[in-house]
Each structure stands twice: as structure tokens, then as C-alpha cells.
Amino acid sequence: MNSLVGIVRPGIDQEINKGVLRKKLGKMRHLVIEKGIDPTYLDSIFPKILDLFNPQTVQYNGGIAKVKEWKISCYLEVMEGGIPCTNPCIDLLHVCQPLLNTCNELFAKWYKQQHACNGKALDEFRVTRVMTFITRYTPAPGEQALLKHIDGAGKVDGSVVVALPVDRWSNSEEENSFIGYGGGLTFWDGKGEDGKSLEVKYDTRSGDIAFIDRAVWHQANPITKGTRWALVIFYKIV
């Protein structure tokens, strides 16, 4: 994985392999790797992300996590037919392209391990991004969180979420930091002794990367201060 040098933390291959094995023992279909993406690399591109971030207002039929109007994400790539918007930000896509290519490789690595029991070899499938967006959460009403949901209404094969840096460029870190005021991710996955899904929480920080299988319930937890940024990618397997 030489193409990933400088973007990912050394040893991530082995950590994905071990992490998937642990999660499978608990019958879980997600994995979070702390600082899988080098936070220093994210710091190097984040000022450009801030400059180009221009959220589009989109409407979801029936709502997503009970939110019908979503206006805190900037879409870099959209589904066929211009879903959910017809004006993706191509300049921001160019800035993030090396990071997106890296996420493709990491997702393929994780997917291979997660679905190894299906007998698929890595050269028998490829991952394709079908939607990519960056979200900025704030304490404002309707912008604090994305509550319990499944990505792509269960019509995508998996997704990746990368925690982006605390914004130290547009204002002071003290002003913009959400740390200690919520945030992170929660998953409902696996099975407890009562047969119900387990609730698993992660206090994510810059560089943490989450791999999520098809139709796994999860949420971006609310914040009450600062801003929280995340890159999200939806994938199809072809």
C-alpha cells in the first residue's frame, strides 16, 4: 500500500485485520480505527476544505433520521440523477481526491476481511464511491447531530466516516472545539445476552476512521459547543 504513505498511520493493514476478527467474534459489522488517517495530513488540507465548504440544502423524502431538510453538508460526489443535489463541489473534490483514493483502498481492505467467509477474492470485486460529502455539525437547532439512521436507506453496500480536525483556522481552537461537549459516533450492532443490538460509543477525534457495513444503525452524536467536521463516503461493490 505504498500509495498510502504519508496519509495513513503505519501498520493500519494489520490493525484492520485484527480489528475485524475481534468484531466478528461479537457478530459486529463495523470497525473504528483510531487515527487511521494521519491527523497531520488532515491538518495540511483542512484550510482548503474550510475555504471551499459551501453546504447545499437538500430535501429527503420522508426524512433521514427524522430530518427532511438537510443543510449542513457540502456534496463532493452525488448519485446518478443528481441525488441528493445537482451541484456537487468539484473544487473540493479535487482537494480531497488523494484522501478519497486512500479511503477506497482502506475500505476494500476492510470489506475483504469483513466478508471473507463469503469466499470473495479481492480481485473479484472493486469498490465504487456513489456519494461523498463533508458535514459541519454545530450547536444550532437541526445542526447538532445526525441521529439514528442507516446510510443510503440501506441501498449502499457500506460507508466510511473520517473525523476531520477541530477548526483552528477560522477562529481559536478554544472557540471552535467541541471536545467535552458531545460528538463522536454511536453504533447499534452485534447482539447482547437479551438478543438486542449492543450500543457501542466512540469518542472520535481527527483521523479516526469508521468502516460501516450495509444497513448498520448508527448516529453522529449531538454537540452543544463548537463545530465538528466529518467526511462521509457511501460505497457500492461491483
PDB file of N, CA and C in Angstrom, residues 131-206:
ATOM      1  N   MET A 131     -21.473   8.339  -3.298  1.00  0.00           N
ATOM      2  CA  MET A 131     -21.777   9.649  -2.736  1.00  0.00           C
ATOM      3  C   MET A 131     -20.667  10.018  -1.752  1.00  0.00           C
ATOM      4  N   THR A 132     -20.251  11.278  -1.806  1.00  0.00           N
ATOM      5  CA  THR A 132     -19.210  11.770  -0.898  1.00  0.00           C
ATOM      6  C   THR A 132     -19.604  13.157  -0.423  1.00  0.00           C
ATOM      7  N   PHE A 133     -19.498  13.397   0.871  1.00  0.00           N
ATOM      8  CA  PHE A 133     -19.840  14.726   1.379  1.00  0.00           C
ATOM      9  C   PHE A 133     -19.089  15.014   2.671  1.00  0.00           C
ATOM     10  N   ILE A 134     -18.970  16.301   2.959  1.00  0.00           N
ATOM     11  CA  ILE A 134     -18.371  16.770   4.207  1.00  0.00           C
ATOM     12  C   ILE A 134     -19.454  17.487   4.998  1.00  0.00           C
ATOM     13  N   THR A 135     -19.569  17.148   6.275  1.00  0.00           N
ATOM     14  CA  THR A 135     -20.602  17.710   7.138  1.00  0.00           C
ATOM     15  C   THR A 135     -19.976  18.512   8.266  1.00  0.00           C
ATOM     16  N   ARG A 136     -20.582  19.653   8.533  1.00  0.00           N
ATOM     17  CA  ARG A 136     -20.173  20.500   9.670  1.00  0.00           C
ATOM     18  C   ARG A 136     -21.338  20.568  10.662  1.00  0.00           C
ATOM     19  N   TYR A 137     -21.134  19.948  11.821  1.00  0.00           N
ATOM     20  CA  TYR A 137     -22.131  19.998  12.884  1.00  0.00           C
ATOM     21  C   TYR A 137     -21.884  21.226  13.761  1.00  0.00           C
ATOM     22  N   THR A 138     -22.977  21.838  14.227  1.00  0.00           N
ATOM     23  CA  THR A 138     -22.899  22.993  15.130  1.00  0.00           C
ATOM     24  C   THR A 138     -23.948  22.807  16.227  1.00  0.00           C
ATOM     25  N   PRO A 139     -23.938  23.647  17.271  1.00  0.00           N
ATOM     26  CA  PRO A 139     -24.972  23.526  18.310  1.00  0.00           C
ATOM     27  C   PRO A 139     -26.328  24.081  17.887  1.00  0.00           C
ATOM     28  N   ALA A 140     -26.439  24.675  16.699  1.00  0.00           N
ATOM     29  CA  ALA A 140     -27.698  25.268  16.264  1.00  0.00           C
ATOM     30  C   ALA A 140     -28.773  24.201  16.092  1.00  0.00           C
ATOM     31  N   PRO A 141     -30.030  24.542  16.320  1.00  0.00           N
ATOM     32  CA  PRO A 141     -31.117  23.569  16.140  1.00  0.00           C
ATOM     33  C   PRO A 141     -31.094  22.966  14.737  1.00  0.00           C
ATOM     34  N   GLY A 142     -31.182  21.634  14.682  1.00  0.00           N
ATOM     35  CA  GLY A 142     -31.165  20.930  13.412  1.00  0.00           C
ATOM     36  C   GLY A 142     -29.781  20.679  12.849  1.00  0.00           C
ATOM     37  N   GLU A 143     -28.745  21.184  13.530  1.00  0.00           N
ATOM     38  CA  GLU A 143     -27.374  21.027  13.034  1.00  0.00           C
ATOM     39  C   GLU A 143     -26.459  20.296  14.016  1.00  0.00           C
ATOM     40  N   GLN A 144     -27.002  19.855  15.135  1.00  0.00           N
ATOM     41  CA  GLN A 144     -26.164  19.284  16.199  1.00  0.00           C
ATOM     42  C   GLN A 144     -25.716  17.862  15.932  1.00  0.00           C
ATOM     43  N   ALA A 145     -26.477  17.114  15.115  1.00  0.00           N
ATOM     44  CA  ALA A 145     -26.271  15.659  15.052  1.00  0.00           C
ATOM     45  C   ALA A 145     -26.939  15.101  13.807  1.00  0.00           C
ATOM     46  N   LEU A 146     -26.644  13.843  13.528  1.00  0.00           N
ATOM     47  CA  LEU A 146     -27.458  13.044  12.613  1.00  0.00           C
ATOM     48  C   LEU A 146     -27.838  11.804  13.401  1.00  0.00           C
ATOM     49  N   LEU A 147     -29.061  11.802  13.875  1.00  0.00           N
ATOM     50  CA  LEU A 147     -29.474  10.771  14.821  1.00  0.00           C
ATOM     51  C   LEU A 147     -29.640   9.420  14.134  1.00  0.00           C
ATOM     52  N   LYS A 148     -30.032   8.422  14.892  1.00  0.00           N
ATOM     53  CA  LYS A 148     -30.002   7.014  14.484  1.00  0.00           C
ATOM     54  C   LYS A 148     -30.553   6.804  13.078  1.00  0.00           C
ATOM     55  N   HIS A 149     -29.713   6.196  12.216  1.00  0.00           N
ATOM     56  CA  HIS A 149     -30.073   6.009  10.808  1.00  0.00           C
ATOM     57  C   HIS A 149     -29.218   4.904  10.203  1.00  0.00           C
ATOM     58  N   ILE A 150     -29.561   4.487   9.008  1.00  0.00           N
ATOM     59  CA  ILE A 150     -28.686   3.628   8.210  1.00  0.00           C
ATOM     60  C   ILE A 150     -28.340   4.390   6.933  1.00  0.00           C
ATOM     61  N   ASP A 151     -27.114   4.257   6.477  1.00  0.00           N
ATOM     62  CA  ASP A 151     -26.640   5.048   5.348  1.00  0.00           C
ATOM     63  C   ASP A 151     -27.303   4.624   4.048  1.00  0.00           C
ATOM     64  N   GLY A 152     -27.660   5.633   3.252  1.00  0.00           N
ATOM     65  CA  GLY A 152     -28.235   5.370   1.940  1.00  0.00           C
ATOM     66  C   GLY A 152     -29.526   4.592   1.993  1.00  0.00           C
ATOM     67  N   ALA A 153     -30.251   4.705   3.111  1.00  0.00           N
ATOM     68  CA  ALA A 153     -31.512   3.965   3.289  1.00  0.00           C
ATOM     69  C   ALA A 153     -31.326   2.477   3.036  1.00  0.00           C
ATOM     70  N   GLY A 154     -30.108   1.978   3.336  1.00  0.00           N
ATOM     71  CA  GLY A 154     -29.825   0.556   3.173  1.00  0.00           C
ATOM     72  C   GLY A 154     -29.539   0.143   1.744  1.00  0.00           C
ATOM     73  N   LYS A 155     -29.422   1.126   0.832  1.00  0.00           N
ATOM     74  CA  LYS A 155     -29.225   0.817  -0.584  1.00  0.00           C
ATOM     75  C   LYS A 155     -27.762   0.913  -1.009  1.00  0.00           C
ATOM     76  N   VAL A 156     -26.862   1.170  -0.062  1.00  0.00           N
ATOM     77  CA  VAL A 156     -25.434   1.153  -0.357  1.00  0.00           C
ATOM     78  C   VAL A 156     -24.815  -0.041   0.361  1.00  0.00           C
ATOM     79  N   ASP A 157     -23.642  -0.461  -0.105  1.00  0.00           N
ATOM     80  CA  ASP A 157     -23.023  -1.675   0.441  1.00  0.00           C
ATOM     81  C   ASP A 157     -22.140  -1.404   1.653  1.00  0.00           C
ATOM     82  N   GLY A 158     -21.843  -0.169   1.896  1.00  0.00           N
ATOM     83  CA  GLY A 158     -21.026   0.181   3.046  1.00  0.00           C
ATOM     84  C   GLY A 158     -20.660   1.642   2.992  1.00  0.00           C
ATOM     85  N   SER A 159     -20.004   2.107   4.047  1.00  0.00           N
ATOM     86  CA  SER A 159     -19.632   3.516   4.109  1.00  0.00           C
ATOM     87  C   SER A 159     -18.407   3.705   4.987  1.00  0.00           C
ATOM     88  N   VAL A 160     -17.813   4.873   4.824  1.00  0.00           N
ATOM     89  CA  VAL A 160     -16.657   5.286   5.616  1.00  0.00           C
ATOM     90  C   VAL A 160     -16.955   6.661   6.202  1.00  0.00           C
ATOM     91  N   VAL A 161     -16.562   6.858   7.460  1.00  0.00           N
ATOM     92  CA  VAL A 161     -16.634   8.170   8.091  1.00  0.00           C
ATOM     93  C   VAL A 161     -15.249   8.504   8.635  1.00  0.00           C
ATOM     94  N   VAL A 162     -14.711   9.633   8.220  1.00  0.00           N
ATOM     95  CA  VAL A 162     -13.417  10.099   8.712  1.00  0.00           C
ATOM     96  C   VAL A 162     -13.636  11.354   9.549  1.00  0.00           C
ATOM     97  N   ALA A 163     -13.185  11.321  10.802  1.00  0.00           N
ATOM     98  CA  ALA A 163     -13.263  12.510  11.650  1.00  0.00           C
ATOM     99  C   ALA A 163     -12.209  13.511  11.199  1.00  0.00           C
ATOM    100  N   LEU A 164     -12.642  14.744  10.920  1.00  0.00           N
ATOM    101  CA  LEU A 164     -11.744  15.799  10.467  1.00  0.00           C
ATOM    102  C   LEU A 164     -11.291  16.655  11.648  1.00  0.00           C
ATOM    103  N   PRO A 165     -10.287  17.517  11.441  1.00  0.00           N
ATOM    104  CA  PRO A 165      -9.727  18.275  12.574  1.00  0.00           C
ATOM    105  C   PRO A 165     -10.726  19.251  13.194  1.00  0.00           C
ATOM    106  N   VAL A 166     -10.464  19.605  14.447  1.00  0.00           N
ATOM    107  CA  VAL A 166     -11.118  20.760  15.044  1.00  0.00           C
ATOM    108  C   VAL A 166     -10.635  21.998  14.279  1.00  0.00           C
ATOM    109  N   ASP A 167     -11.548  22.863  13.930  1.00  0.00           N
ATOM    110  CA  ASP A 167     -11.219  24.059  13.149  1.00  0.00           C
ATOM    111  C   ASP A 167     -10.415  25.047  13.999  1.00  0.00           C
ATOM    112  N   ARG A 168      -9.106  25.118  13.729  1.00  0.00           N
ATOM    113  CA  ARG A 168      -8.220  26.061  14.425  1.00  0.00           C
ATOM    114  C   ARG A 168      -7.820  27.216  13.516  1.00  0.00           C
ATOM    115  N   TRP A 169      -8.471  27.347  12.365  1.00  0.00           N
ATOM    116  CA  TRP A 169      -8.064  28.311  11.363  1.00  0.00           C
ATOM    117  C   TRP A 169      -9.036  29.487  11.248  1.00  0.00           C
ATOM    118  N   SER A 170     -10.342  29.230  11.300  1.00  0.00           N
ATOM    119  CA  SER A 170     -11.306  30.318  11.155  1.00  0.00           C
ATOM    120  C   SER A 170     -11.544  31.054  12.463  1.00  0.00           C
ATOM    121  N   ASN A 171     -11.165  30.424  13.574  1.00  0.00           N
ATOM    122  CA  ASN A 171     -11.289  31.027  14.896  1.00  0.00           C
ATOM    123  C   ASN A 171     -10.374  30.245  15.821  1.00  0.00           C
ATOM    124  N   SER A 172     -10.315  30.625  17.086  1.00  0.00           N
ATOM    125  CA  SER A 172      -9.427  29.934  18.012  1.00  0.00           C
ATOM    126  C   SER A 172      -9.917  28.519  18.261  1.00  0.00           C
ATOM    127  N   GLU A 173      -8.986  27.624  18.591  1.00  0.00           N
ATOM    128  CA  GLU A 173      -9.359  26.251  18.909  1.00  0.00           C
ATOM    129  C   GLU A 173     -10.302  26.218  20.101  1.00  0.00           C
ATOM    130  N   GLU A 174     -10.054  27.079  21.070  1.00  0.00           N
ATOM    131  CA  GLU A 174     -10.922  27.128  22.250  1.00  0.00           C
ATOM    132  C   GLU A 174     -12.360  27.451  21.858  1.00  0.00           C
ATOM    133  N   GLU A 175     -12.524  28.353  20.902  1.00  0.00           N
ATOM    134  CA  GLU A 175     -13.859  28.755  20.466  1.00  0.00           C
ATOM    135  C   GLU A 175     -14.540  27.654  19.665  1.00  0.00           C
ATOM    136  N   ASN A 176     -13.809  26.989  18.794  1.00  0.00           N
ATOM    137  CA  ASN A 176     -14.406  26.041  17.862  1.00  0.00           C
ATOM    138  C   ASN A 176     -14.414  24.591  18.347  1.00  0.00           C
ATOM    139  N   SER A 177     -13.674  24.286  19.404  1.00  0.00           N
ATOM    140  CA  SER A 177     -13.595  22.896  19.844  1.00  0.00           C
ATOM    141  C   SER A 177     -14.926  22.414  20.433  1.00  0.00           C
ATOM    142  N   PHE A 178     -15.296  21.199  20.077  1.00  0.00           N
ATOM    143  CA  PHE A 178     -16.489  20.549  20.652  1.00  0.00           C
ATOM    144  C   PHE A 178     -16.101  19.561  21.743  1.00  0.00           C
ATOM    145  N   ILE A 179     -14.802  19.352  21.953  1.00  0.00           N
ATOM    146  CA  ILE A 179     -14.331  18.309  22.865  1.00  0.00           C
ATOM    147  C   ILE A 179     -14.828  18.580  24.284  1.00  0.00           C
ATOM    148  N   GLY A 180     -15.471  17.594  24.849  1.00  0.00           N
ATOM    149  CA  GLY A 180     -16.095  17.739  26.160  1.00  0.00           C
ATOM    150  C   GLY A 180     -17.549  18.173  26.078  1.00  0.00           C
ATOM    151  N   TYR A 181     -18.024  18.377  24.839  1.00  0.00           N
ATOM    152  CA  TYR A 181     -19.398  18.847  24.642  1.00  0.00           C
ATOM    153  C   TYR A 181     -20.141  17.960  23.640  1.00  0.00           C
ATOM    154  N   GLY A 182     -19.913  16.664  23.743  1.00  0.00           N
ATOM    155  CA  GLY A 182     -20.628  15.717  22.902  1.00  0.00           C
ATOM    156  C   GLY A 182     -19.805  15.303  21.697  1.00  0.00           C
ATOM    157  N   GLY A 183     -20.512  14.833  20.668  1.00  0.00           N
ATOM    158  CA  GLY A 183     -19.844  14.374  19.453  1.00  0.00           C
ATOM    159  C   GLY A 183     -19.523  12.891  19.491  1.00  0.00           C
ATOM    160  N   GLY A 184     -18.764  12.453  18.512  1.00  0.00           N
ATOM    161  CA  GLY A 184     -18.433  11.037  18.387  1.00  0.00           C
ATOM    162  C   GLY A 184     -19.522  10.269  17.653  1.00  0.00           C
ATOM    163  N   LEU A 185     -19.367   8.949  17.634  1.00  0.00           N
ATOM    164  CA  LEU A 185     -20.290   8.071  16.926  1.00  0.00           C
ATOM    165  C   LEU A 185     -20.855   7.023  17.871  1.00  0.00           C
ATOM    166  N   THR A 186     -22.092   6.635  17.624  1.00  0.00           N
ATOM    167  CA  THR A 186     -22.715   5.520  18.332  1.00  0.00           C
ATOM    168  C   THR A 186     -23.222   4.520  17.308  1.00  0.00           C
ATOM    169  N   PHE A 187     -22.979   3.220  17.583  1.00  0.00           N
ATOM    170  CA  PHE A 187     -23.458   2.135  16.724  1.00  0.00           C
ATOM    171  C   PHE A 187     -24.390   1.231  17.514  1.00  0.00           C
ATOM    172  N   TRP A 188     -25.364   0.666  16.820  1.00  0.00           N
ATOM    173  CA  TRP A 188     -26.206  -0.393  17.368  1.00  0.00           C
ATOM    174  C   TRP A 188     -25.903  -1.624  16.527  1.00  0.00           C
ATOM    175  N   ASP A 189     -25.136  -2.541  17.099  1.00  0.00           N
ATOM    176  CA  ASP A 189     -24.554  -3.623  16.310  1.00  0.00           C
ATOM    177  C   ASP A 189     -24.326  -4.828  17.208  1.00  0.00           C
ATOM    178  N   GLY A 190     -24.180  -6.001  16.612  1.00  0.00           N
ATOM    179  CA  GLY A 190     -23.971  -7.207  17.394  1.00  0.00           C
ATOM    180  C   GLY A 190     -25.223  -7.580  18.175  1.00  0.00           C
ATOM    181  N   LYS A 191     -25.066  -8.486  19.135  1.00  0.00           N
ATOM    182  CA  LYS A 191     -26.190  -8.946  19.936  1.00  0.00           C
ATOM    183  C   LYS A 191     -25.766  -9.102  21.386  1.00  0.00           C
ATOM    184  N   GLY A 192     -26.586  -8.583  22.292  1.00  0.00           N
ATOM    185  CA  GLY A 192     -26.366  -8.785  23.707  1.00  0.00           C
ATOM    186  C   GLY A 192     -27.024 -10.070  24.175  1.00  0.00           C
ATOM    187  N   GLU A 193     -26.899 -10.364  25.468  1.00  0.00           N
ATOM    188  CA  GLU A 193     -27.498 -11.584  26.020  1.00  0.00           C
ATOM    189  C   GLU A 193     -29.009 -11.589  25.899  1.00  0.00           C
ATOM    190  N   ASP A 194     -29.587 -10.386  25.808  1.00  0.00           N
ATOM    191  CA  ASP A 194     -31.046 -10.292  25.674  1.00  0.00           C
ATOM    192  C   ASP A 194     -31.495 -10.368  24.217  1.00  0.00           C
ATOM    193  N   GLY A 195     -30.531 -10.556  23.311  1.00  0.00           N
ATOM    194  CA  GLY A 195     -30.869 -10.663  21.897  1.00  0.00           C
ATOM    195  C   GLY A 195     -30.980  -9.343  21.172  1.00  0.00           C
ATOM    196  N   LYS A 196     -30.863  -8.245  21.922  1.00  0.00           N
ATOM    197  CA  LYS A 196     -30.963  -6.924  21.319  1.00  0.00           C
ATOM    198  C   LYS A 196     -29.579  -6.428  20.884  1.00  0.00           C
ATOM    199  N   SER A 197     -29.572  -5.520  19.916  1.00  0.00           N
ATOM    200  CA  SER A 197     -28.309  -4.951  19.461  1.00  0.00           C
ATOM    201  C   SER A 197     -27.614  -4.211  20.597  1.00  0.00           C
ATOM    202  N   LEU A 198     -26.285  -4.302  20.621  1.00  0.00           N
ATOM    203  CA  LEU A 198     -25.492  -3.582  21.612  1.00  0.00           C
ATOM    204  C   LEU A 198     -25.292  -2.133  21.170  1.00  0.00           C
ATOM    205  N   GLU A 199     -25.256  -1.233  22.128  1.00  0.00           N
ATOM    206  CA  GLU A 199     -24.972   0.173  21.852  1.00  0.00           C
ATOM    207  C   GLU A 199     -23.489   0.424  22.126  1.00  0.00           C
ATOM    208  N   VAL A 200     -22.761   0.815  21.083  1.00  0.00           N
ATOM    209  CA  VAL A 200     -21.312   0.989  21.181  1.00  0.00           C
ATOM    210  C   VAL A 200     -20.972   2.433  20.818  1.00  0.00           C
ATOM    211  N   LYS A 201     -20.310   3.143  21.751  1.00  0.00           N
ATOM    212  CA  LYS A 201     -19.994   4.555  21.540  1.00  0.00           C
ATOM    213  C   LYS A 201     -18.496   4.758  21.354  1.00  0.00           C
ATOM    214  N   TYR A 202     -18.153   5.702  20.475  1.00  0.00           N
ATOM    215  CA  TYR A 202     -16.764   6.061  20.216  1.00  0.00           C
ATOM    216  C   TYR A 202     -16.618   7.581  20.325  1.00  0.00           C
ATOM    217  N   ASP A 203     -15.617   7.996  21.087  1.00  0.00           N
ATOM    218  CA  ASP A 203     -15.332   9.429  21.241  1.00  0.00           C
ATOM    219  C   ASP A 203     -14.294   9.795  20.177  1.00  0.00           C
ATOM    220  N   THR A 204     -14.739   9.948  18.935  1.00  0.00           N
ATOM    221  CA  THR A 204     -13.820  10.063  17.808  1.00  0.00           C
ATOM    222  C   THR A 204     -13.100  11.412  17.787  1.00  0.00           C
ATOM    223  N   ARG A 205     -11.871  11.359  17.243  1.00  0.00           N
ATOM    224  CA  ARG A 205     -11.019  12.544  17.088  1.00  0.00           C
ATOM    225  C   ARG A 205     -10.437  12.553  15.676  1.00  0.00           C
ATOM    226  N   SER A 206      -9.769  13.636  15.331  1.00  0.00           N
ATOM    227  CA  SER A 206      -9.226  13.804  13.984  1.00  0.00           C
ATOM    228  C   SER A 206      -8.409  12.590  13.546  1.00  0.00           C
TER     229      SER A 206
END
